[in-house]
mmCIF file of C-alpha atoms in Angstrom:
data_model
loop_
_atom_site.group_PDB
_atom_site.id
_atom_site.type_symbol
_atom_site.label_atom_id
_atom_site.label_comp_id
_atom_site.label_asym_id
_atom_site.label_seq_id
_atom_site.Cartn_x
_atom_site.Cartn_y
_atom_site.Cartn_z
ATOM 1 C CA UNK F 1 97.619 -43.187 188.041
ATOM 2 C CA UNK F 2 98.211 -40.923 191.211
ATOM 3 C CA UNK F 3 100.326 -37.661 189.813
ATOM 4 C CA UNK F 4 102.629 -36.241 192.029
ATOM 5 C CA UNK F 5 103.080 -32.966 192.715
ATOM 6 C CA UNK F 6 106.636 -30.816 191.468
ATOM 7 C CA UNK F 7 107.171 -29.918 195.338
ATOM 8 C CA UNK F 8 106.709 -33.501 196.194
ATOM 9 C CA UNK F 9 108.982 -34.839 193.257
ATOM 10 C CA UNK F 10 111.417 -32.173 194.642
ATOM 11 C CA UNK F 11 111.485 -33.238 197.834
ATOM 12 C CA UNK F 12 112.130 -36.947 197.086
ATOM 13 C CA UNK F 13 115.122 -36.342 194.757
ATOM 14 C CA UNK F 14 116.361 -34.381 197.553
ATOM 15 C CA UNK F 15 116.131 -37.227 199.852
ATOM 16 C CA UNK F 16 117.856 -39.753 197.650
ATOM 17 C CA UNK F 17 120.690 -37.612 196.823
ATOM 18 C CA UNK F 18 120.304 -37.226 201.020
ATOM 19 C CA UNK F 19 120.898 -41.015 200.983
ATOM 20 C CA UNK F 20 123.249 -41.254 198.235
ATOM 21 C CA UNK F 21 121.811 -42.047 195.710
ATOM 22 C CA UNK F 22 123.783 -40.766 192.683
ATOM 23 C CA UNK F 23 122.103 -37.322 190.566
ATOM 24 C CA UNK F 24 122.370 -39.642 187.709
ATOM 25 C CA UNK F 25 120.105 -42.158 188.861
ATOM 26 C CA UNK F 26 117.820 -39.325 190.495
ATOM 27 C CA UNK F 27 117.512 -37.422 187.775
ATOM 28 C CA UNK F 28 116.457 -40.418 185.499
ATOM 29 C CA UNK F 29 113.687 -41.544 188.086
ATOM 30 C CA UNK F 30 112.715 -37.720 188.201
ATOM 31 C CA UNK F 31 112.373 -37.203 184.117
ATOM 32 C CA UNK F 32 110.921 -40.620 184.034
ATOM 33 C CA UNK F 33 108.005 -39.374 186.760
ATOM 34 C CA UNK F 34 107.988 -36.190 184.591
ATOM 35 C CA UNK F 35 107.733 -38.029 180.887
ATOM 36 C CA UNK F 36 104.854 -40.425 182.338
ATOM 37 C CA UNK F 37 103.190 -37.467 183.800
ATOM 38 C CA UNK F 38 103.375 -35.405 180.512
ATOM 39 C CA UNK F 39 105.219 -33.060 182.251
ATOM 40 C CA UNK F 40 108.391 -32.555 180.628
ATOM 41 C CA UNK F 41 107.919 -28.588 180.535
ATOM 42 C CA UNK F 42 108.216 -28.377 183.695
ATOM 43 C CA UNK F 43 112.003 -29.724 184.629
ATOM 44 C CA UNK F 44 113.371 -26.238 184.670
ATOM 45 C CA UNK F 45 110.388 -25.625 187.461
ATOM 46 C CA UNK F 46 111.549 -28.571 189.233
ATOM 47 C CA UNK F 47 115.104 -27.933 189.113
ATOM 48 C CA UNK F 48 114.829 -24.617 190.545
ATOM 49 C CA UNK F 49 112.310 -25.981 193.454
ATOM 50 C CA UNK F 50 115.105 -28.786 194.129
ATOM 51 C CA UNK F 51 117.809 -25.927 194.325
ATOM 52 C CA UNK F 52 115.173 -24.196 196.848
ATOM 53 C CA UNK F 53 114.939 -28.046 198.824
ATOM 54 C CA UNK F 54 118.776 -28.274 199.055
ATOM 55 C CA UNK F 55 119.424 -24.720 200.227
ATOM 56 C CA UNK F 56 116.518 -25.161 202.399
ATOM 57 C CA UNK F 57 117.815 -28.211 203.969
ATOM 58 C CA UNK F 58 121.751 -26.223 204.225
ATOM 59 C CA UNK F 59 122.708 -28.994 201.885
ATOM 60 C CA UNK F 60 123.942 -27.109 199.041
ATOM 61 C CA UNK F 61 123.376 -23.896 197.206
ATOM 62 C CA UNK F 62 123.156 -23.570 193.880
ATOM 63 C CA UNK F 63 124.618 -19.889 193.220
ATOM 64 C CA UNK F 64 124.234 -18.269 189.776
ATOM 65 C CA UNK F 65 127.078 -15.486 189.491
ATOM 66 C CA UNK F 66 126.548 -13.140 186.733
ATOM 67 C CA UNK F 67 129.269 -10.106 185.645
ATOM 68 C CA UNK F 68 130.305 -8.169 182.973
ATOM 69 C CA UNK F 69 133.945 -9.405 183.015
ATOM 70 C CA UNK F 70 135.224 -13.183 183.701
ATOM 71 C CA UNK F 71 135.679 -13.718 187.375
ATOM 72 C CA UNK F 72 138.933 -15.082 188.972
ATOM 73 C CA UNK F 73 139.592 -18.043 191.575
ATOM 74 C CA UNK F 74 139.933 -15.917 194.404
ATOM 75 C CA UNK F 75 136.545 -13.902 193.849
ATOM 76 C CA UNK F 76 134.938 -16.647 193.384
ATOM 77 C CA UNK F 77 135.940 -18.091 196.747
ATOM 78 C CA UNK F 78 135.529 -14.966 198.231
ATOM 79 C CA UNK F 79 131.394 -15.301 196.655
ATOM 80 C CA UNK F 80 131.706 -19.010 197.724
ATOM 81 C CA UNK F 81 132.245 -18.169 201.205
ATOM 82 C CA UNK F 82 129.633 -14.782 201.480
ATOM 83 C CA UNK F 83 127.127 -17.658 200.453
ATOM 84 C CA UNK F 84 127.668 -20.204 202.614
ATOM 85 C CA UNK F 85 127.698 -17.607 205.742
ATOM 86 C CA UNK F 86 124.684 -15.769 204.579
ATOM 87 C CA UNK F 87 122.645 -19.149 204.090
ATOM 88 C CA UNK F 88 124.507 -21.759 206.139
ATOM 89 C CA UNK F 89 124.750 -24.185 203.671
ATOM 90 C CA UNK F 90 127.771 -26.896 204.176
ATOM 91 C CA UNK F 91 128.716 -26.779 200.013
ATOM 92 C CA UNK F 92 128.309 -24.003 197.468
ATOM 93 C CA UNK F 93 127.974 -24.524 193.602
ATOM 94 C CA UNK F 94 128.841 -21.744 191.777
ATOM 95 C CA UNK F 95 127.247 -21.111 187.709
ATOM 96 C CA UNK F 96 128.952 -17.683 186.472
ATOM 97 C CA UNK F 97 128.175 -16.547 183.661
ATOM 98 C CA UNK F 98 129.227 -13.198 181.682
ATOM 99 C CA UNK F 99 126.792 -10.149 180.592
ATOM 100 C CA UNK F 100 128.190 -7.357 179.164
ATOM 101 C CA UNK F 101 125.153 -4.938 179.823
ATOM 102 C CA UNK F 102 126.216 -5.073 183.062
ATOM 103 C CA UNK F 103 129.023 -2.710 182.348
ATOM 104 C CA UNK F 104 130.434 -3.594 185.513
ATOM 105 C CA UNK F 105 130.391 -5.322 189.388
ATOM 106 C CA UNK F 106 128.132 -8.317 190.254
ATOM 107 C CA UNK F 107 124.843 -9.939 190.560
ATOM 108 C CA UNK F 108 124.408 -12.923 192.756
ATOM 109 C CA UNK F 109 121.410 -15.105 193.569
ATOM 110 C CA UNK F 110 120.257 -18.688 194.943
ATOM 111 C CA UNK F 111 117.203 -20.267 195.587
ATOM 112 C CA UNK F 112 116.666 -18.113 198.559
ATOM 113 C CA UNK F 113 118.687 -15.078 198.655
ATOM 114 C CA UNK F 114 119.868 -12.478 196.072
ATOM 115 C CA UNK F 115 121.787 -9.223 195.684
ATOM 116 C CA UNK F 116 122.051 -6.811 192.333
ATOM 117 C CA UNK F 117 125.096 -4.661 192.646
ATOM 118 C CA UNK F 118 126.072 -4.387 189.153
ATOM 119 C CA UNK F 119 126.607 -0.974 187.719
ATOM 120 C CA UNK F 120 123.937 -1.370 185.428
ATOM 121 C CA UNK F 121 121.311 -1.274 188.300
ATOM 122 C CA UNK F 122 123.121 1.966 190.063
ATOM 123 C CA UNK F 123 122.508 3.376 186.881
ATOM 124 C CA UNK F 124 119.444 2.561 186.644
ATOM 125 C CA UNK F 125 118.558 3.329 190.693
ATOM 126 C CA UNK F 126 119.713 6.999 189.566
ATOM 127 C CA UNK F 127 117.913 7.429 186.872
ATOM 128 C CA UNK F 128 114.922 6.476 188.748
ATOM 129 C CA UNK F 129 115.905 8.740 191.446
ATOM 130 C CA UNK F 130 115.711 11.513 188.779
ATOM 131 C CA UNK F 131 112.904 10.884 187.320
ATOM 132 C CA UNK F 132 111.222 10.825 190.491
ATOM 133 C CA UNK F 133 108.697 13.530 191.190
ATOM 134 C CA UNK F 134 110.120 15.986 193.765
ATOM 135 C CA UNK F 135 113.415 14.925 193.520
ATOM 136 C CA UNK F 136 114.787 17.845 191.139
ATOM 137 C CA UNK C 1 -16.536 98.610 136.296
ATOM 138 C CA UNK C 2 -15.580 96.743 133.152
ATOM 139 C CA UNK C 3 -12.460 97.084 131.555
ATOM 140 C CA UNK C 4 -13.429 98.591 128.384
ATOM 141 C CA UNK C 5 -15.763 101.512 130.187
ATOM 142 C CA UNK C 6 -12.217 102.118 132.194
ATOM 143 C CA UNK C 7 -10.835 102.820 128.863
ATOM 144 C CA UNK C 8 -13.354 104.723 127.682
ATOM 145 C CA UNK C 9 -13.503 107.334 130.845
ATOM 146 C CA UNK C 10 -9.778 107.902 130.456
ATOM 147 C CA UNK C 11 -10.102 108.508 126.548
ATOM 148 C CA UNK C 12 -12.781 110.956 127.390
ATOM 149 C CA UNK C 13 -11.268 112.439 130.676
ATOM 150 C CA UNK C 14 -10.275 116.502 129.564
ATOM 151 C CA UNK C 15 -6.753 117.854 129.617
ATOM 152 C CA UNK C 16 -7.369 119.446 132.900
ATOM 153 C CA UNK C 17 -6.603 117.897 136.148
ATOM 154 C CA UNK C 18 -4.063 114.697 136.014
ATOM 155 C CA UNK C 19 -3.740 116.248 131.914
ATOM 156 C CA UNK C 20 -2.536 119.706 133.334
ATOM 157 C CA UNK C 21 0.285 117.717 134.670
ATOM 158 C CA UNK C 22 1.479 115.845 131.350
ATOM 159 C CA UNK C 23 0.020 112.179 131.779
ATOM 160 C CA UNK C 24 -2.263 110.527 129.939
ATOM 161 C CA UNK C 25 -5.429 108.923 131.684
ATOM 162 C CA UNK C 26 -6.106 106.553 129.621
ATOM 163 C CA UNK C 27 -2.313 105.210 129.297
ATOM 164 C CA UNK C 28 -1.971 105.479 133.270
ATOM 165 C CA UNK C 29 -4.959 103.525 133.889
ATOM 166 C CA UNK C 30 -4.232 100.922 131.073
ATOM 167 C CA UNK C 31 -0.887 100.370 132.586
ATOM 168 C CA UNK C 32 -2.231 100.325 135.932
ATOM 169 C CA UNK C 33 -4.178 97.626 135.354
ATOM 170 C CA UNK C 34 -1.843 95.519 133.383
ATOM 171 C CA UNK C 35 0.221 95.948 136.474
ATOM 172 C CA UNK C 36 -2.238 94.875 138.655
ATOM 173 C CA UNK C 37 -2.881 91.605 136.132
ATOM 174 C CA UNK C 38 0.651 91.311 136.292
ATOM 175 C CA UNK C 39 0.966 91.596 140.117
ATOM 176 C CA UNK C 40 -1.935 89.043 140.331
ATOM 177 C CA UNK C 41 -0.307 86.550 138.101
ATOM 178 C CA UNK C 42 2.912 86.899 139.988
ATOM 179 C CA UNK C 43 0.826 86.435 143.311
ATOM 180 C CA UNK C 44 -1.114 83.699 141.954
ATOM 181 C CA UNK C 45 1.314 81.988 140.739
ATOM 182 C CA UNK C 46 4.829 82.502 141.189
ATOM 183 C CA UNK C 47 5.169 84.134 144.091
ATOM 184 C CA UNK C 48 4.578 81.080 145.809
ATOM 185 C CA UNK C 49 6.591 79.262 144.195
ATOM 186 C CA UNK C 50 9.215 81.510 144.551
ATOM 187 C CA UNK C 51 8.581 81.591 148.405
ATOM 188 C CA UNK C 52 8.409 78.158 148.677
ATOM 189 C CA UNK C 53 11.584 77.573 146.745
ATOM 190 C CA UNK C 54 13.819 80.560 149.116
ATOM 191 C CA UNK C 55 11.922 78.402 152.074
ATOM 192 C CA UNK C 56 13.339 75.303 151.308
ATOM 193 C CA UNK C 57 16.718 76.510 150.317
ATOM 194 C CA UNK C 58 16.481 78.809 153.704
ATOM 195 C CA UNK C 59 15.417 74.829 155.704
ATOM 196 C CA UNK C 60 18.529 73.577 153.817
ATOM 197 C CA UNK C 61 21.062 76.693 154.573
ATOM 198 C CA UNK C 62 19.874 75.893 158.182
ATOM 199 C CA UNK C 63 20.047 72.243 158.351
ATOM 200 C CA UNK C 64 23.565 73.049 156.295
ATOM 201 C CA UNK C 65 24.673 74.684 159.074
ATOM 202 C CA UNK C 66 22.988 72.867 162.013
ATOM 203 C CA UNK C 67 25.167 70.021 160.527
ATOM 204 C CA UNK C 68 28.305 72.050 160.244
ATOM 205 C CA UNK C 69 28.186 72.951 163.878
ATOM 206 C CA UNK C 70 27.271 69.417 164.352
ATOM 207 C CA UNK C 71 29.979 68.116 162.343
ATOM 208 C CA UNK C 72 32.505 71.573 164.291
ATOM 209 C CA UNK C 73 31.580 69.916 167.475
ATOM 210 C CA UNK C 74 32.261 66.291 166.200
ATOM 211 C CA UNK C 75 35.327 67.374 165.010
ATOM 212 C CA UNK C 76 35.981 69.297 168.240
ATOM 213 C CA UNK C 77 34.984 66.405 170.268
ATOM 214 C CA UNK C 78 37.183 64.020 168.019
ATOM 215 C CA UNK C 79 40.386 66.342 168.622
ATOM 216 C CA UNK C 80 39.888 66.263 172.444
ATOM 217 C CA UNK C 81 39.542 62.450 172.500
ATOM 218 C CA UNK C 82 42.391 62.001 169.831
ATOM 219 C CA UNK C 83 44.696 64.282 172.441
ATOM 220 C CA UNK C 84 43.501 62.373 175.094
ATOM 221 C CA UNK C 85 44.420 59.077 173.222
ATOM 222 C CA UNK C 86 47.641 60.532 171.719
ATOM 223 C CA UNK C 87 48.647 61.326 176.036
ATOM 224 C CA UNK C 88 47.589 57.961 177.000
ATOM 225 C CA UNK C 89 49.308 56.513 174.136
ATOM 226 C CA UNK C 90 52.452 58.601 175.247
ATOM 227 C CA UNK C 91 52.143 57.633 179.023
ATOM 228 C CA UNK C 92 51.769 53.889 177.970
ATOM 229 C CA UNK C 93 54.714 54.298 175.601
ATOM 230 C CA UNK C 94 57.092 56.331 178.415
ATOM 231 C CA UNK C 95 55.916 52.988 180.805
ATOM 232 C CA UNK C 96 57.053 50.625 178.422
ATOM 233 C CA UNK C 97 60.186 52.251 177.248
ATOM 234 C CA UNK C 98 61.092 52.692 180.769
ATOM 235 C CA UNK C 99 59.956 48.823 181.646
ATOM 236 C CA UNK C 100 61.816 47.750 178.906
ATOM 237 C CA UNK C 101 65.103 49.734 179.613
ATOM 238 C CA UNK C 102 64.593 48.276 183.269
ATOM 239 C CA UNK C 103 64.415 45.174 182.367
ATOM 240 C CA UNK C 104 67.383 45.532 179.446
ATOM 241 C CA UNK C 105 69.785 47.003 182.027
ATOM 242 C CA UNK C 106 69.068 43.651 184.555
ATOM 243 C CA UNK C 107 69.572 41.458 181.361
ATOM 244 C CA UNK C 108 72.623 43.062 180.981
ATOM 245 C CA UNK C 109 73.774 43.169 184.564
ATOM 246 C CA UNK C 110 72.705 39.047 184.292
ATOM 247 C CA UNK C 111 74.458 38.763 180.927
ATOM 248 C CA UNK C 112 77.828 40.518 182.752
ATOM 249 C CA UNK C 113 77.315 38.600 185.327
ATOM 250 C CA UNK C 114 77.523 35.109 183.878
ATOM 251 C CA UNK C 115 79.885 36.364 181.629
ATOM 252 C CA UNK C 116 82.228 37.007 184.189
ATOM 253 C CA UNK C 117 81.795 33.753 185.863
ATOM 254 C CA UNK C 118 82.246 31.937 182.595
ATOM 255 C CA UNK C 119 85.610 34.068 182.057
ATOM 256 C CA UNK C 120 86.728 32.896 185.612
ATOM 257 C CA UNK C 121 85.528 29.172 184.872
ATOM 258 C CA UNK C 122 87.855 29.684 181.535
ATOM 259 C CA UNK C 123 90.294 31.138 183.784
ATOM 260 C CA UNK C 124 90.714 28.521 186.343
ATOM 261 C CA UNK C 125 90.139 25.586 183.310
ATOM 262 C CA UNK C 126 92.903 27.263 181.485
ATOM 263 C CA UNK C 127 95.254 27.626 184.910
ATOM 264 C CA UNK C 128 94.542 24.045 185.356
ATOM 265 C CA UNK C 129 95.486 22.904 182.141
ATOM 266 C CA UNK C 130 98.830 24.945 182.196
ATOM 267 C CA UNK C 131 100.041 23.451 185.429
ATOM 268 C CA UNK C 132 99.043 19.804 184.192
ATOM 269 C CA UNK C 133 101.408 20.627 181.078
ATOM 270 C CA UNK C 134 103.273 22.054 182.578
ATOM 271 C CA UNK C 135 104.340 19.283 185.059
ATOM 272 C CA UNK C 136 104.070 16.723 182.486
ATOM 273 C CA UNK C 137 106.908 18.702 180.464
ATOM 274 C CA UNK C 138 108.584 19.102 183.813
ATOM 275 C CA UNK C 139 108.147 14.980 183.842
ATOM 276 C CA UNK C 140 109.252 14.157 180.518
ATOM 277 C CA UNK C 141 112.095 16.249 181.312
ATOM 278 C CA UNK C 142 113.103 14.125 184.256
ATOM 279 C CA UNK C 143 113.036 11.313 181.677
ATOM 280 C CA UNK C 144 115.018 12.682 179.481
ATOM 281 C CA UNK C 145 117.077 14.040 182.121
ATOM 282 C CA UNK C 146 117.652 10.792 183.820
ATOM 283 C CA UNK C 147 118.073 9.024 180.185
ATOM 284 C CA UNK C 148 120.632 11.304 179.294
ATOM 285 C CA UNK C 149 122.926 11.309 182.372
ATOM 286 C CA UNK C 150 122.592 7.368 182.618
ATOM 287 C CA UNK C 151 123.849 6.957 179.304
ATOM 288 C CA UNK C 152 126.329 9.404 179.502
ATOM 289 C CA UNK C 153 128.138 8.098 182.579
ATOM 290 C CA UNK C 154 127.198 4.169 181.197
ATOM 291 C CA UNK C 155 129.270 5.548 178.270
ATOM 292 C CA UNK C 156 132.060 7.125 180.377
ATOM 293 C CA UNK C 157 132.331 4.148 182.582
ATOM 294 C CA UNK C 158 132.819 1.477 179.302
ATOM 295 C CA UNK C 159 135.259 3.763 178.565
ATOM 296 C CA UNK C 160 137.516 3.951 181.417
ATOM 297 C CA UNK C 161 136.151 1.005 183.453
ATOM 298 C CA UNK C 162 139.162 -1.643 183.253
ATOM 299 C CA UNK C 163 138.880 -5.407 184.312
ATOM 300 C CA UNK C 164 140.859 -4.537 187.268
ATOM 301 C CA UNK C 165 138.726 -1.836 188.318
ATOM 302 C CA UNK C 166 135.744 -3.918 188.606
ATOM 303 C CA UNK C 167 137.147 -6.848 190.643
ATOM 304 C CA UNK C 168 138.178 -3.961 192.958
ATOM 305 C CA UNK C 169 134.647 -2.438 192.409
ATOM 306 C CA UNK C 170 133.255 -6.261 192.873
ATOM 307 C CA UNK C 171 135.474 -6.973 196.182
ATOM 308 C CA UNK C 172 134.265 -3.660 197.211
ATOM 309 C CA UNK C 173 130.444 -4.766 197.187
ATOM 310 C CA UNK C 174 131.330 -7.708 198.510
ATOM 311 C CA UNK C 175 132.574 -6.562 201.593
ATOM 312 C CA UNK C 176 129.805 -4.231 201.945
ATOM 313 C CA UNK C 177 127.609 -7.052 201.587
ATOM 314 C CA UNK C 178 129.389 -9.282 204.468
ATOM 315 C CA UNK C 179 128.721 -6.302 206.842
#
């Protein structure tokens, strides 16, 4: 049996959903490749490299929003759009989730492209910058 | 003249003559010859002997005193060679004290020497290790530093952060972002 590669498996399911094929039926074919192969550890790996195919293509990108309080509509949209102009993808999917560590602001990244500006990494920019030989 | 006709002359010699003048004859003569018998056993012999024994004791006075002077001389000759050894001994002795001083004094100046360039080895070690301590306190004080402000202001901000405050904080960055 010829195995097929993650990247390869990626790119097909990419290309059926392309076609219209629906996720359903692409992601069956896709855990069937995977359960044949013995492979079943890797769906989160294959997941993230279809996330990296779609954005690639300007299909779609996949956009995990994390903050430390809940997010409304309108920032959302506001995140939606930043997304789609940064990466020039024609639809944006949008996974927020909520960490308190955080303390405060927001943390946004996609297959491609990501930015930290929670306060928790200021804080932890300045204590670096303290810490820092020369800088006190 | 035999003895006894001797004897008889004297007993018959008068009163006059050697009798005038108080002596008897025949006494003198007997005396005389006993001292002549006597003088001729003395001659005979222990006169010799006598002679022969001060000679001998004379050869050993004189030997005993050819060996004295002998033995004065030796004893002379010793003290001049014992002074003579006793100078050497004191020149060789002066040498080596003064050798050995020399060669103390450049052990010393060696000893002082490395001694001092062992101190400044210590020295430099010991300036070396000070600084290194000194900026890993200075280090560790950073940390601690940085630690303590972060937590400080992460514990001010949870404070007085509000939800509204950090959409306007999150709006914020994302504008900054779009420029």
């Amino acid at each position: 049996m010829i195995k097929i590669s993650r990247r390869q498996l990626s790119h097909y399911a990419v290309e059926q959903l392309q076609i219209g094929v629906a996720p359903r039926t692409v992601a069956r074919l896709i855990v069937a490749e995977l359960a044949a192969s013995n492979r079943l550890g890797q769906a989160d790996q294959l997941v993230s490299d279809i996330y990296y195919e779609l954005e690639r293509r300007k299909l779609v990108a996949v956009t995990t929003l994390t903050s430390a309080t809940r997010l409304d509509d309108i920032l959302k949209n506001d995140v939606k759009k930043l997304i789609k102009k940064i990466t020039g993808v024609d639809k944006t999917i949008v996974l927020d989730e909520l960490d308190d560590s955080l303390i405060g602001g927001i943390a946004v990244s996609t297959a491609t492209y990501s930015f930290d500006m929670t306060i928790k990494k200021t804080l932890e920019d300045l204590r670096q910058e303290i810490s820092a030989d020369g800088k006190i | 003249m035999r003895y006894d006709q001797v004897i008889n002359f004297a007993a018959e010699t008068p009163a006059g003559g050697i009798g005038a003048l108080g002596l008897n004859v025949k006494s003198f003569i007997f005396q005389l010859i006993t001292f002549l018998i006597v003088l001729w056993i003395l001659r005979r012999y222990v006169f010799p002997k006598l002679v022969a024994s001060l000679e001998q004791r004379r050869q050993v006075l004189e030997q005993s005193l050819i060996q004295a002077k002998q033995t004065e001389d030796a004893l002379k000759a010793a003290h001049l060679s014992a002074s003579e050894l006793l100078k050497k001994a004191q020149h060789q002795a002066d040498l080596t004290l003064a050798e050995t001083e020399k060669k103390a004094q450049a052990l010393l100046r060696e000893a002082e020497s490395k001694g001092a360039v062992q101190a400044e080895r210590i020295l430099a070690e010991a300036h070396k290790a000070t600084e290194l301590e000194r900026l890993r306190l200075k280090r560790e004080l950073k940390h601690e530093l940085g630690d303590l402000v972060v937590a400080a202001t992460e514990k001010i901000l949870r404070q007085k952060l509000t939800s509204a405050h950090d959409k306007a904080l999150i709006r914020q960055n994302l504008k900054e972002v779009t420029r």
